């Protein structure tokens, strides 16, 4: 089966109870504990997964350590690993419908978007990393020593990969694919609420030929097994994606153990709309930037800054356009915005909208839950007239909420854009090429988009500055972060 745009045949799947994947085997947790997995579009239980404890986590780390040390994966040539990673990508494409159904029922993602975004990106990440696996190499070093000096790029060993709830498939692949390409073994802990696609990927990796023990998936709570993974002495690197608060803790534990980390943390990006932009096109990008994935998007653009002459006009256009965005059942192919992934996320959005109301802000559209089939829905919401110091502007809401503020000058727009603790993404809409380059250079963010939003590709690195983290995923930079450099100097005497 190949990837097509047709999603009409994809229905809610029936999923049996899932187990831990350790050393190539499916097993119950030693405690026998299980966690219910909820369909966010109905609030009903879909299935349950095994809830691991520290003992299970240790078993997984030991399996990965043995697999790394005996060379069953690290000992393969880059080309042999690439062949298997290519097969992973093929299987992701072949099993696309099954993956979409699982990801949609677990996260509430509209099936129509899950295919072009989550499935295709995952397949392309494996393809891109398969290419990189064949290019990992050191280099010769010119030296006055009477010696042949060169560097080798070697895998780090066992990688602990911790991922958040919002893009389970893409974010686990953005760690596992480069880690495997470089020859590492992995213990993956997905988010407790949305682990189903990680378990499905364990099946796919095995079918593709990844040997037992090379990738282990351990499901359960962050406070127990996430913590145990951070603390484990046999882990050689922590690759973490999640909130800034937990990331700060994870980085400090890793620092204590002197382990390398990559930290992909929270975001609160500004989207700058200049009066010289193509406004009609810009509005499409602005809406995509904050409703995509129901606003549960670290790289979303929830803060719109509009050059003052356009301010009221843009609010009117946005009010009409946003209220017309189709919100509903993720399994309906016409749906653009599904439910939030859990009820607690809707409650958080409600709190922020209440703060806005208390501050006498203008709710241009939305501002309330959508009562639909018991699901966790919130209407896409636009809020104007907030002060820049408001918590609604400064903090990461992580829901379908856009705040809109006016600006008078380019310098003011840049200052407002840079005026939060975050620095993951930013973007601007302008018809002026010189301004595009000038402003892009001044925005404090790991990635800047001009005249569109969320243009992401496995070849283009992304990651944060400031409290959005450090390290880069995607691109050759990602592969490098899963290797260490060894220098070899051979005397010619
Ligand atoms: P979270 O920080 O609550 O959880 C992330 C992961 O950490 C989960 O697997 C969780 O179980 C685990 N965890 C929790 N406590 C832990 C502990 N003590 N030790 C080890 N692991 C622990 O984040 P979330 O709510 O799942 O995801 C939303 C956040 O992730 C947002 O802030 C969002 O911006 C961020 N995010 C960032 C990126 C990026 O690329 N920068 C991408 C997606 C999401």
Short mmCIF file of C-alpha atoms and ligand atoms in Angstrom, two decimals:
data_model
loop_
_atom_site.label_atom_id
_atom_site.label_comp_id
_atom_site.label_asym_id
_atom_site.label_seq_id
_atom_site.Cartn_x
_atom_site.Cartn_y
_atom_site.Cartn_z
CA UNK A 1 0.00 0.00 0.00
CA UNK A 2 1.36 3.46 -0.81
CA UNK A 3 0.58 6.78 0.77
CA UNK A 4 -2.42 8.42 -0.85
CA UNK A 5 -4.57 11.34 0.18
CA UNK A 6 -7.61 9.15 0.61
CA UNK A 7 -8.52 8.69 4.27
CA UNK A 8 -12.21 7.90 3.92
CA UNK A 9 -11.65 4.19 4.67
CA UNK A 10 -9.71 4.76 7.92
CA UNK A 11 -11.84 3.92 10.95
CA UNK A 12 -11.30 3.79 14.72
CA UNK A 13 -9.17 0.71 15.37
CA UNK A 14 -9.71 -1.98 17.95
CA UNK A 15 -6.46 -2.38 19.86
CA UNK A 16 -5.70 -5.20 22.28
CA UNK A 17 -3.73 -4.67 25.52
CA UNK A 18 -0.11 -3.71 24.78
CA UNK A 19 3.04 -4.85 26.55
CA UNK A 20 6.60 -3.56 27.00
CA UNK A 21 9.09 -4.24 24.22
CA UNK A 22 12.39 -5.35 25.74
CA UNK A 23 15.20 -7.33 24.10
CA UNK A 24 13.00 -8.15 21.11
CA UNK A 25 10.25 -9.65 23.33
CA UNK A 26 6.81 -8.42 24.34
CA UNK A 27 6.47 -8.67 28.12
CA UNK A 28 4.26 -7.58 30.99
CA UNK A 29 5.74 -5.25 33.59
CA UNK A 30 7.11 -7.07 36.61
CA UNK A 31 4.46 -5.37 38.80
CA UNK A 32 1.60 -6.31 36.46
CA UNK A 33 0.40 -2.66 36.59
CA UNK A 34 -1.41 -1.26 33.55
CA UNK A 35 -2.44 2.22 32.32
CA UNK A 36 -5.68 2.92 30.43
CA UNK A 37 -5.31 4.74 27.12
CA UNK A 38 -8.12 7.19 26.34
CA UNK A 39 -9.57 8.23 22.97
CA UNK A 40 -9.58 12.05 23.30
CA UNK A 41 -12.43 12.42 20.83
CA UNK A 42 -14.83 10.43 23.04
CA UNK A 43 -13.21 10.21 26.47
CA UNK A 44 -13.61 6.42 26.26
CA UNK A 45 -10.89 3.83 26.99
CA UNK A 46 -9.23 2.44 23.84
CA UNK A 47 -6.92 -0.13 25.41
CA UNK A 48 -4.34 -0.41 28.17
CA UNK A 49 -0.55 -0.56 28.19
CA UNK A 50 1.84 -2.17 30.65
CA UNK A 51 3.15 0.28 33.23
CA UNK A 52 6.84 -0.36 33.72
CA UNK A 53 8.78 0.21 36.94
CA UNK A 54 12.47 0.89 37.59
CA UNK A 55 13.25 -2.85 37.47
CA UNK A 56 11.76 -3.18 33.96
CA UNK A 57 13.64 -0.07 32.89
CA UNK A 58 16.89 -1.55 34.15
CA UNK A 59 16.21 -4.77 32.19
CA UNK A 60 15.70 -2.68 29.04
CA UNK A 61 18.93 -0.73 29.59
CA UNK A 62 20.88 -3.96 30.16
CA UNK A 63 19.40 -5.44 26.95
CA UNK A 64 20.46 -2.34 25.02
CA UNK A 65 23.92 -2.40 26.62
CA UNK A 66 24.47 -6.05 25.68
CA UNK A 67 23.24 -5.37 22.14
CA UNK A 68 25.60 -2.42 21.82
CA UNK A 69 28.62 -4.16 23.28
CA UNK A 70 28.36 -7.32 21.16
CA UNK A 71 28.28 -5.26 17.97
CA UNK A 72 25.08 -6.76 16.49
CA UNK A 73 24.19 -3.22 15.33
CA UNK A 74 27.21 -0.99 15.96
CA UNK A 75 29.38 -3.58 14.19
CA UNK A 76 27.40 -3.35 10.94
CA UNK A 77 28.70 -1.10 8.20
CA UNK A 78 26.86 2.15 7.60
CA UNK A 79 25.54 0.70 4.37
CA UNK A 80 24.12 -2.38 6.09
CA UNK A 81 22.38 -0.19 8.68
CA UNK A 82 21.10 2.06 5.88
CA UNK A 83 19.48 -0.91 4.12
CA UNK A 84 17.49 -1.71 7.27
CA UNK A 85 16.54 1.94 7.89
CA UNK A 86 15.29 2.16 4.30
CA UNK A 87 13.15 -0.89 4.96
CA UNK A 88 11.72 0.84 8.05
CA UNK A 89 10.68 3.76 5.84
CA UNK A 90 9.09 1.39 3.31
CA UNK A 91 7.12 -0.37 6.04
CA UNK A 92 5.94 2.96 7.49
CA UNK A 93 4.56 3.81 4.04
CA UNK A 94 3.07 0.34 3.56
CA UNK A 95 1.43 0.30 7.00
CA UNK A 96 0.39 3.98 6.81
CA UNK A 97 -3.33 3.37 7.33
CA UNK A 98 -2.73 1.32 10.47
CA UNK A 99 -0.32 3.93 11.86
CA UNK A 100 -2.74 6.77 11.12
CA UNK A 101 -5.59 4.96 12.88
CA UNK A 102 -3.46 4.32 15.96
CA UNK A 103 -2.02 7.86 16.14
CA UNK A 104 -5.43 9.45 15.57
CA UNK A 105 -7.29 7.41 18.16
CA UNK A 106 -4.54 8.00 20.72
CA UNK A 107 -3.75 11.71 20.16
CA UNK A 108 -6.92 12.98 18.43
CA UNK A 109 -5.06 13.94 15.24
CA UNK A 110 -7.26 14.42 12.16
CA UNK A 111 -6.65 11.47 9.83
CA UNK A 112 -6.44 13.87 6.87
CA UNK A 113 -3.36 15.55 8.38
CA UNK A 114 -1.80 12.50 9.98
CA UNK A 115 -0.89 11.02 6.61
CA UNK A 116 0.94 13.98 5.01
CA UNK A 117 2.46 15.15 8.28
CA UNK A 118 3.12 12.38 10.78
CA UNK A 119 3.45 9.36 8.51
CA UNK A 120 5.34 10.98 5.64
CA UNK A 121 7.70 12.87 7.93
CA UNK A 122 8.48 9.66 9.79
CA UNK A 123 9.21 7.76 6.58
CA UNK A 124 11.36 10.62 5.30
CA UNK A 125 13.30 10.83 8.54
CA UNK A 126 14.29 7.17 8.22
CA UNK A 127 15.18 7.66 4.55
CA UNK A 128 17.26 10.73 5.30
CA UNK A 129 19.04 9.01 8.18
CA UNK A 130 19.67 5.96 5.99
CA UNK A 131 21.58 8.26 3.65
CA UNK A 132 23.48 9.83 6.54
CA UNK A 133 24.41 6.39 7.92
CA UNK A 134 26.56 5.89 4.83
CA UNK A 135 28.38 9.19 5.18
CA UNK A 136 29.42 9.11 8.83
CA UNK A 137 33.15 9.41 8.77
CA UNK A 138 36.08 11.06 10.42
CA UNK A 139 38.74 13.05 8.63
CA UNK A 140 42.50 13.22 8.11
CA UNK A 141 44.30 15.98 10.01
CA UNK A 142 47.31 17.75 8.60
CA UNK A 143 49.95 17.99 11.37
CA UNK A 144 53.69 18.79 11.72
CA UNK A 145 53.99 15.63 13.83
CA UNK A 146 55.69 12.83 11.96
CA UNK A 147 52.47 10.92 12.19
CA UNK A 148 49.25 10.00 10.43
CA UNK A 149 46.48 11.72 12.41
CA UNK A 150 42.82 11.11 11.80
CA UNK A 151 39.48 11.23 13.59
CA UNK A 152 36.83 8.55 13.86
CA UNK A 153 33.14 9.24 14.52
CA UNK A 154 31.91 6.50 16.84
CA UNK A 155 28.45 5.81 18.26
CA UNK A 156 27.86 6.92 21.85
CA UNK A 157 26.41 3.63 23.11
CA UNK A 158 22.95 3.43 24.72
CA UNK A 159 20.67 6.43 24.16
CA UNK A 160 17.75 7.18 26.49
CA UNK A 161 15.01 8.81 24.39
CA UNK A 162 12.20 10.59 26.27
CA UNK A 163 9.35 12.06 24.21
CA UNK A 164 6.22 14.19 24.83
CA UNK A 165 2.56 13.53 24.07
CA UNK A 166 1.91 15.78 21.08
CA UNK A 167 3.79 14.28 18.09
CA UNK A 168 4.54 10.76 19.33
CA UNK A 169 5.51 9.24 15.99
CA UNK A 170 7.59 12.09 14.57
CA UNK A 171 9.40 12.89 17.80
CA UNK A 172 10.35 9.31 18.58
CA UNK A 173 11.64 8.92 14.99
CA UNK A 174 13.62 12.15 15.24
CA UNK A 175 15.65 10.47 17.97
CA UNK A 176 15.61 6.78 17.06
CA UNK A 177 16.42 7.22 13.33
CA UNK A 178 19.66 9.25 13.79
CA UNK A 179 20.65 7.24 16.88
CA UNK A 180 20.36 4.02 14.85
CA UNK A 181 22.05 5.53 11.79
CA UNK A 182 25.08 6.30 13.94
CA UNK A 183 25.15 2.75 15.38
CA UNK A 184 23.66 3.32 18.84
CA UNK A 185 21.12 1.25 20.79
CA UNK A 186 18.05 2.92 22.30
CA UNK A 187 15.73 2.74 25.28
CA UNK A 188 12.65 4.80 24.43
CA UNK A 189 10.18 6.11 26.98
CA UNK A 190 7.17 7.64 25.21
CA UNK A 191 4.67 9.94 26.97
CA UNK A 192 2.36 8.07 29.33
CA UNK A 193 -0.86 9.18 27.56
CA UNK A 194 0.21 8.58 23.94
CA UNK A 195 2.51 5.53 23.68
CA UNK A 196 0.64 3.47 21.08
CA UNK A 197 2.54 4.47 17.93
CA UNK A 198 5.90 3.88 19.67
CA UNK A 199 4.82 0.29 20.34
CA UNK A 200 3.65 -0.10 16.74
CA UNK A 201 7.01 1.26 15.55
CA UNK A 202 8.76 -1.41 17.67
CA UNK A 203 6.93 -4.00 15.53
CA UNK A 204 7.94 -2.20 12.34
CA UNK A 205 11.59 -1.87 13.34
CA UNK A 206 11.70 -5.59 14.11
CA UNK A 207 10.03 -6.49 10.82
CA UNK A 208 12.56 -4.31 9.00
CA UNK A 209 15.44 -6.27 10.54
CA UNK A 210 16.59 -4.19 13.51
CA UNK A 211 18.04 -6.88 15.82
CA UNK A 212 16.61 -7.71 19.26
CA UNK A 213 17.75 -5.39 22.06
CA UNK A 214 18.73 -2.55 19.74
CA UNK A 215 15.49 -0.60 20.31
CA UNK A 216 13.50 -1.13 23.51
CA UNK A 217 10.21 0.64 24.28
CA UNK A 218 9.26 1.01 27.93
CA UNK A 219 5.89 2.59 28.75
CA UNK A 220 4.96 4.20 32.04
CA UNK A 221 5.19 7.32 34.14
CA UNK A 222 7.79 10.05 33.77
CA UNK A 223 8.15 10.35 37.52
CA UNK A 224 9.17 6.69 37.84
CA UNK A 225 10.73 5.22 34.69
CA UNK A 226 11.54 8.58 33.07
CA UNK A 227 13.41 9.45 36.23
CA UNK A 228 15.06 6.01 36.37
CA UNK A 229 16.23 6.45 32.77
CA UNK A 230 17.75 9.85 33.58
CA UNK A 231 19.52 8.45 36.63
CA UNK A 232 20.75 5.21 35.01
CA UNK A 233 24.56 4.98 34.91
CA UNK A 234 24.56 2.76 31.83
CA UNK A 235 22.90 5.39 29.63
CA UNK A 236 25.38 7.28 27.44
CA UNK A 237 23.12 10.11 26.26
CA UNK A 238 19.71 11.56 27.07
CA UNK A 239 17.68 12.84 24.12
CA UNK A 240 14.77 14.70 25.69
CA UNK A 241 11.78 16.47 24.18
CA UNK A 242 9.20 17.97 26.50
CA UNK A 243 8.39 20.94 28.68
CA UNK A 244 10.98 23.44 29.84
CA UNK A 245 10.29 22.57 33.50
CA UNK A 246 10.96 18.81 33.15
CA UNK A 247 13.79 19.53 30.70
CA UNK A 248 15.52 21.72 33.26
CA UNK A 249 15.36 18.84 35.75
CA UNK A 250 16.51 16.27 33.14
CA UNK A 251 19.48 18.44 32.15
CA UNK A 252 20.54 18.87 35.75
CA UNK A 253 20.45 15.11 36.43
CA UNK A 254 22.36 14.43 33.22
CA UNK A 255 24.85 17.13 34.22
CA UNK A 256 25.35 15.48 37.60
CA UNK A 257 26.14 12.20 35.81
CA UNK A 258 28.22 14.02 33.14
CA UNK A 259 26.09 12.59 30.31
CA UNK A 260 25.52 14.50 27.07
CA UNK A 261 21.97 15.70 26.42
CA UNK A 262 19.89 17.28 23.70
CA UNK A 263 17.01 19.34 25.02
CA UNK A 264 14.03 20.13 22.78
CA UNK A 265 11.80 22.18 25.08
CA UNK A 266 8.83 24.52 25.12
CA UNK A 267 8.06 27.30 22.67
CA UNK A 268 5.90 30.41 22.35
CA UNK A 269 6.76 31.73 18.91
CA UNK A 270 5.91 35.14 17.53
CA UNK A 271 4.53 35.58 14.03
CA UNK A 272 5.17 39.08 12.65
CA UNK A 273 2.80 40.50 10.03
CA UNK A 274 4.15 43.57 8.25
CA UNK A 275 1.90 45.89 6.26
CA UNK A 276 3.86 45.08 3.07
CA UNK A 277 2.86 41.38 3.21
CA UNK A 278 0.38 39.47 1.04
CA UNK A 279 -2.30 39.56 3.76
CA UNK A 280 -4.57 36.90 2.28
CA UNK A 281 -1.72 34.39 2.06
CA UNK A 282 -0.43 35.46 5.47
CA UNK A 283 -3.76 34.74 7.16
CA UNK A 284 -3.61 31.12 5.97
CA UNK A 285 -0.14 30.72 7.50
CA UNK A 286 -1.21 32.46 10.71
CA UNK A 287 -4.19 30.14 11.17
CA UNK A 288 -2.11 27.06 10.34
CA UNK A 289 0.48 28.29 12.85
CA UNK A 290 -1.87 28.19 15.81
CA UNK A 291 -4.59 25.60 15.07
CA UNK A 292 -2.28 22.91 13.68
CA UNK A 293 -2.36 19.85 15.97
CA UNK A 294 -5.01 21.75 18.00
CA UNK A 295 -2.30 24.17 19.07
CA UNK A 296 -0.34 21.41 20.81
CA UNK A 297 2.65 22.31 18.71
CA UNK A 298 5.93 23.44 20.22
CA UNK A 299 6.69 25.23 16.97
CA UNK A 300 3.26 26.82 16.69
CA UNK A 301 2.88 30.56 16.30
CA UNK A 302 0.50 31.57 19.10
CA UNK A 303 1.64 35.21 19.31
CA UNK A 304 0.65 37.33 16.31
CA UNK A 305 2.21 40.79 16.04
CA UNK A 306 0.52 43.01 13.44
CA UNK A 307 1.73 46.33 12.03
CA UNK A 308 -0.79 48.84 13.39
CA UNK A 309 -2.47 49.98 10.12
CA UNK A 310 -3.58 46.36 9.55
CA UNK A 311 -4.55 45.57 13.16
CA UNK A 312 -8.36 45.92 13.12
CA UNK A 313 -8.71 44.62 9.54
CA UNK A 314 -6.71 41.50 10.39
CA UNK A 315 -8.75 40.89 13.54
CA UNK A 316 -11.95 41.02 11.47
CA UNK A 317 -10.54 38.65 8.83
CA UNK A 318 -9.23 36.25 11.47
CA UNK A 319 -12.50 36.28 13.42
CA UNK A 320 -14.42 35.12 10.35
CA UNK A 321 -11.84 32.67 9.04
CA UNK A 322 -11.06 31.01 12.37
CA UNK A 323 -14.71 30.49 13.29
CA UNK A 324 -15.07 28.61 9.98
CA UNK A 325 -12.24 26.11 10.59
CA UNK A 326 -13.78 22.60 10.70
CA UNK A 327 -13.42 21.23 14.24
CA UNK A 328 -14.61 17.73 15.02
CA UNK A 329 -14.13 13.99 14.89
CA UNK A 330 -10.52 13.24 13.84
CA UNK A 331 -11.77 10.27 11.79
CA UNK A 332 -13.90 12.57 9.62
CA UNK A 333 -11.68 13.38 6.59
CA UNK A 334 -13.06 16.95 6.53
CA UNK A 335 -11.84 17.71 10.07
CA UNK A 336 -8.92 20.15 10.34
CA UNK A 337 -8.87 20.57 14.14
CA UNK A 338 -9.47 17.59 16.41
CA UNK A 339 -9.77 17.35 20.18
CA UNK A 340 -6.92 18.11 22.54
CA UNK A 341 -5.02 15.01 23.64
CA UNK A 342 -6.34 15.01 27.22
CA UNK A 343 -8.94 16.83 29.29
CA UNK A 344 -6.23 18.37 31.51
CA UNK A 345 -4.94 20.28 28.44
CA UNK A 346 -8.41 21.77 27.83
CA UNK A 347 -8.57 22.79 31.51
CA UNK A 348 -5.23 24.60 31.09
CA UNK A 349 -6.53 26.52 28.06
CA UNK A 350 -9.66 27.47 30.02
CA UNK A 351 -7.49 28.90 32.79
CA UNK A 352 -5.57 31.13 30.37
CA UNK A 353 -8.72 32.35 28.61
CA UNK A 354 -10.17 33.21 32.01
CA UNK A 355 -7.03 35.25 32.79
CA UNK A 356 -7.53 37.10 29.48
CA UNK A 357 -11.16 37.84 30.39
CA UNK A 358 -10.10 39.04 33.84
CA UNK A 359 -7.66 41.41 32.13
CA UNK A 360 -10.50 42.80 29.95
CA UNK A 361 -8.99 41.44 26.74
CA UNK A 362 -11.16 41.08 23.63
CA UNK A 363 -12.20 37.50 22.72
CA UNK A 364 -12.50 37.89 18.95
CA UNK A 365 -13.71 34.33 18.39
CA UNK A 366 -13.88 31.06 20.34
CA UNK A 367 -13.19 31.26 24.04
CA UNK A 368 -15.09 28.13 25.07
CA UNK A 369 -15.18 24.35 25.00
CA UNK A 370 -16.98 22.57 22.20
CA UNK A 371 -19.38 19.96 23.52
CA UNK A 372 -19.00 17.04 21.12
CA UNK A 373 -19.41 13.32 21.82
CA UNK A 374 -17.70 13.52 25.24
CA UNK A 375 -14.40 14.57 23.62
CA UNK A 376 -11.79 17.10 24.79
CA UNK A 377 -12.59 19.90 22.34
CA UNK A 378 -11.85 23.62 22.58
CA UNK A 379 -12.87 26.14 19.92
CA UNK A 380 -9.98 27.85 18.10
CA UNK A 381 -9.70 31.18 19.90
CA UNK A 382 -8.35 34.62 18.99
CA UNK A 383 -7.67 37.15 21.77
CA UNK A 384 -6.78 40.82 21.19
CA UNK A 385 -5.81 43.81 23.35
CA UNK A 386 -3.62 41.98 25.87
CA UNK A 387 -0.66 43.66 27.52
CA UNK A 388 2.69 42.16 26.52
CA UNK A 389 3.38 41.38 30.19
CA UNK A 390 0.20 39.27 30.48
CA UNK A 391 0.78 35.60 31.36
CA UNK A 392 -1.45 34.77 28.38
CA UNK A 393 1.20 36.29 26.09
CA UNK A 394 4.31 35.27 28.02
CA UNK A 395 3.57 31.63 28.87
CA UNK A 396 3.19 28.53 26.71
CA UNK A 397 -0.57 27.80 26.56
CA UNK A 398 -0.16 24.81 24.21
CA UNK A 399 -3.70 24.98 22.87
CA UNK A 400 -5.62 26.50 19.92
CA UNK A 401 -5.25 30.08 21.13
CA UNK A 402 -3.82 33.08 19.24
CA UNK A 403 -3.03 36.38 20.96
CA UNK A 404 -2.83 39.45 18.70
CA UNK A 405 -0.89 42.64 19.47
CA UNK A 406 -0.17 45.72 17.34
CA UNK A 407 3.29 47.22 16.68
CA UNK A 408 4.45 50.49 15.09
CA UNK A 409 8.05 49.89 14.02
CA UNK A 410 10.26 47.00 12.92
CA UNK A 411 12.42 47.40 16.03
CA UNK A 412 9.38 47.27 18.29
CA UNK A 413 8.15 44.11 16.53
CA UNK A 414 11.51 42.42 17.03
CA UNK A 415 11.64 43.46 20.70
CA UNK A 416 8.13 42.09 21.32
CA UNK A 417 8.94 38.88 19.43
CA UNK A 418 12.11 38.31 21.46
CA UNK A 419 10.48 39.35 24.73
CA UNK A 420 9.69 35.94 26.22
CA UNK A 421 11.83 33.24 27.82
CA UNK A 422 11.38 31.00 24.75
CA UNK A 423 13.26 30.80 21.45
CA UNK A 424 12.20 27.77 19.45
CA UNK A 425 10.66 29.21 16.28
CA UNK A 426 9.63 32.58 14.86
CA UNK A 427 8.29 33.88 11.58
CA UNK A 428 7.42 36.92 9.56
CA UNK A 429 5.20 37.88 6.68
CA UNK A 430 6.63 40.52 4.39
CA UNK A 431 6.95 41.42 0.72
CA UNK A 432 10.31 43.07 1.32
CA UNK A 433 13.27 40.73 0.79
CA UNK A 434 15.75 42.97 2.60
CA UNK A 435 13.43 43.06 5.63
CA UNK A 436 13.06 39.27 5.51
CA UNK A 437 16.82 38.77 5.91
CA UNK A 438 17.26 41.65 8.36
CA UNK A 439 14.50 40.55 10.73
CA UNK A 440 15.31 36.82 10.43
CA UNK A 441 18.83 37.57 11.62
CA UNK A 442 17.55 39.44 14.69
CA UNK A 443 14.86 37.01 15.84
CA UNK A 444 16.03 34.86 18.76
CA UNK A 445 14.90 31.43 17.58
CA UNK A 446 16.30 28.15 16.31
CA UNK A 447 14.29 28.40 13.08
CA UNK A 448 12.68 31.35 11.28
CA UNK A 449 10.04 31.00 8.57
CA UNK A 450 9.33 33.74 6.05
CA UNK A 451 5.93 33.94 4.31
CA UNK A 452 4.70 30.57 5.56
CA UNK A 453 4.74 28.57 8.78
CA UNK A 454 5.97 25.15 9.91
CA UNK A 455 8.05 24.36 6.84
CA UNK A 456 9.94 21.44 8.36
CA UNK A 457 12.12 18.86 6.65
CA UNK A 458 14.49 16.14 7.89
CA UNK A 459 17.35 17.93 6.12
CA UNK A 460 16.77 21.24 7.95
CA UNK A 461 17.95 21.35 11.57
CA UNK A 462 15.65 22.60 14.29
CA UNK A 463 15.95 23.17 18.01
CA UNK A 464 15.84 25.97 20.53
CA UNK A 465 17.71 28.86 22.03
CA UNK A 466 17.08 30.45 25.45
CA UNK A 467 14.68 28.32 27.54
CA UNK A 468 13.59 26.32 24.48
CA UNK A 469 16.65 24.12 24.88
CA UNK A 470 19.86 23.27 23.07
CA UNK A 471 21.11 20.80 20.50
CA UNK A 472 19.58 20.24 17.07
CA UNK A 473 17.41 17.53 15.59
CA UNK A 474 17.23 16.82 11.85
CA UNK A 475 20.01 17.43 9.36
CA UNK A 476 23.59 16.15 9.67
CA UNK A 477 23.71 18.04 12.99
CA UNK A 478 21.39 15.43 14.52
CA UNK A 479 23.60 12.54 13.46
CA UNK A 480 26.68 14.25 14.87
CA UNK A 481 24.97 14.58 18.23
CA UNK A 482 24.70 10.78 18.41
CA UNK A 483 28.43 10.27 17.85
CA UNK A 484 31.67 10.99 19.65
CA UNK A 485 34.98 11.92 18.06
CA UNK A 486 38.05 9.80 18.65
CA UNK A 487 41.47 10.94 17.43
CA UNK A 488 44.03 8.37 16.29
CA UNK A 489 47.66 9.42 15.83
CA UNK A 490 50.01 6.81 14.30
CA UNK A 491 53.73 7.46 14.46
CA UNK A 492 55.47 7.23 11.11
CA UNK A 493 58.88 6.69 12.74
P1 LIG B 1 6.45 16.85 29.69
O1 LIG B 1 7.69 17.60 29.97
O2 LIG B 1 5.39 16.83 30.70
O3 LIG B 1 6.81 15.30 29.39
C1 LIG B 1 7.75 14.95 28.41
C2 LIG B 1 8.28 13.55 28.71
O4 LIG B 1 9.02 13.61 29.94
C3 LIG B 1 7.18 12.52 28.92
O5 LIG B 1 7.57 11.29 28.36
C4 LIG B 1 7.12 12.41 30.44
O6 LIG B 1 6.62 11.17 30.89
C5 LIG B 1 8.59 12.56 30.78
N1 LIG B 1 8.86 12.93 32.18
C6 LIG B 1 8.04 13.55 33.07
N2 LIG B 1 8.67 13.67 34.27
C7 LIG B 1 9.90 13.13 34.12
C8 LIG B 1 11.02 12.96 34.98
N3 LIG B 1 11.00 13.36 36.25
N4 LIG B 1 12.13 12.38 34.49
C9 LIG B 1 12.17 11.96 33.20
N5 LIG B 1 11.14 12.09 32.33
C10 LIG B 1 10.02 12.66 32.79
O7 LIG B 1 5.91 17.39 28.29
P2 LIG B 1 4.53 17.08 27.57
O8 LIG B 1 3.42 17.75 28.30
O9 LIG B 1 4.42 15.63 27.26
O10 LIG B 1 4.76 17.82 26.15
C11 LIG B 1 4.52 19.17 25.94
C12 LIG B 1 5.79 19.98 26.03
O11 LIG B 1 6.77 19.48 25.15
C13 LIG B 1 5.56 21.43 25.64
O12 LIG B 1 6.28 22.27 26.49
C14 LIG B 1 6.14 21.49 24.23
O13 LIG B 1 6.55 22.76 23.81
C15 LIG B 1 7.29 20.55 24.34
N6 LIG B 1 7.70 20.07 23.02
C16 LIG B 1 8.87 20.52 22.50
C17 LIG B 1 9.25 20.11 21.22
C18 LIG B 1 10.53 20.58 20.60
O14 LIG B 1 10.91 20.06 19.57
N7 LIG B 1 11.22 21.55 21.19
C19 LIG B 1 8.44 19.22 20.50
C20 LIG B 1 7.25 18.80 21.07
C21 LIG B 1 6.88 19.22 22.34
#
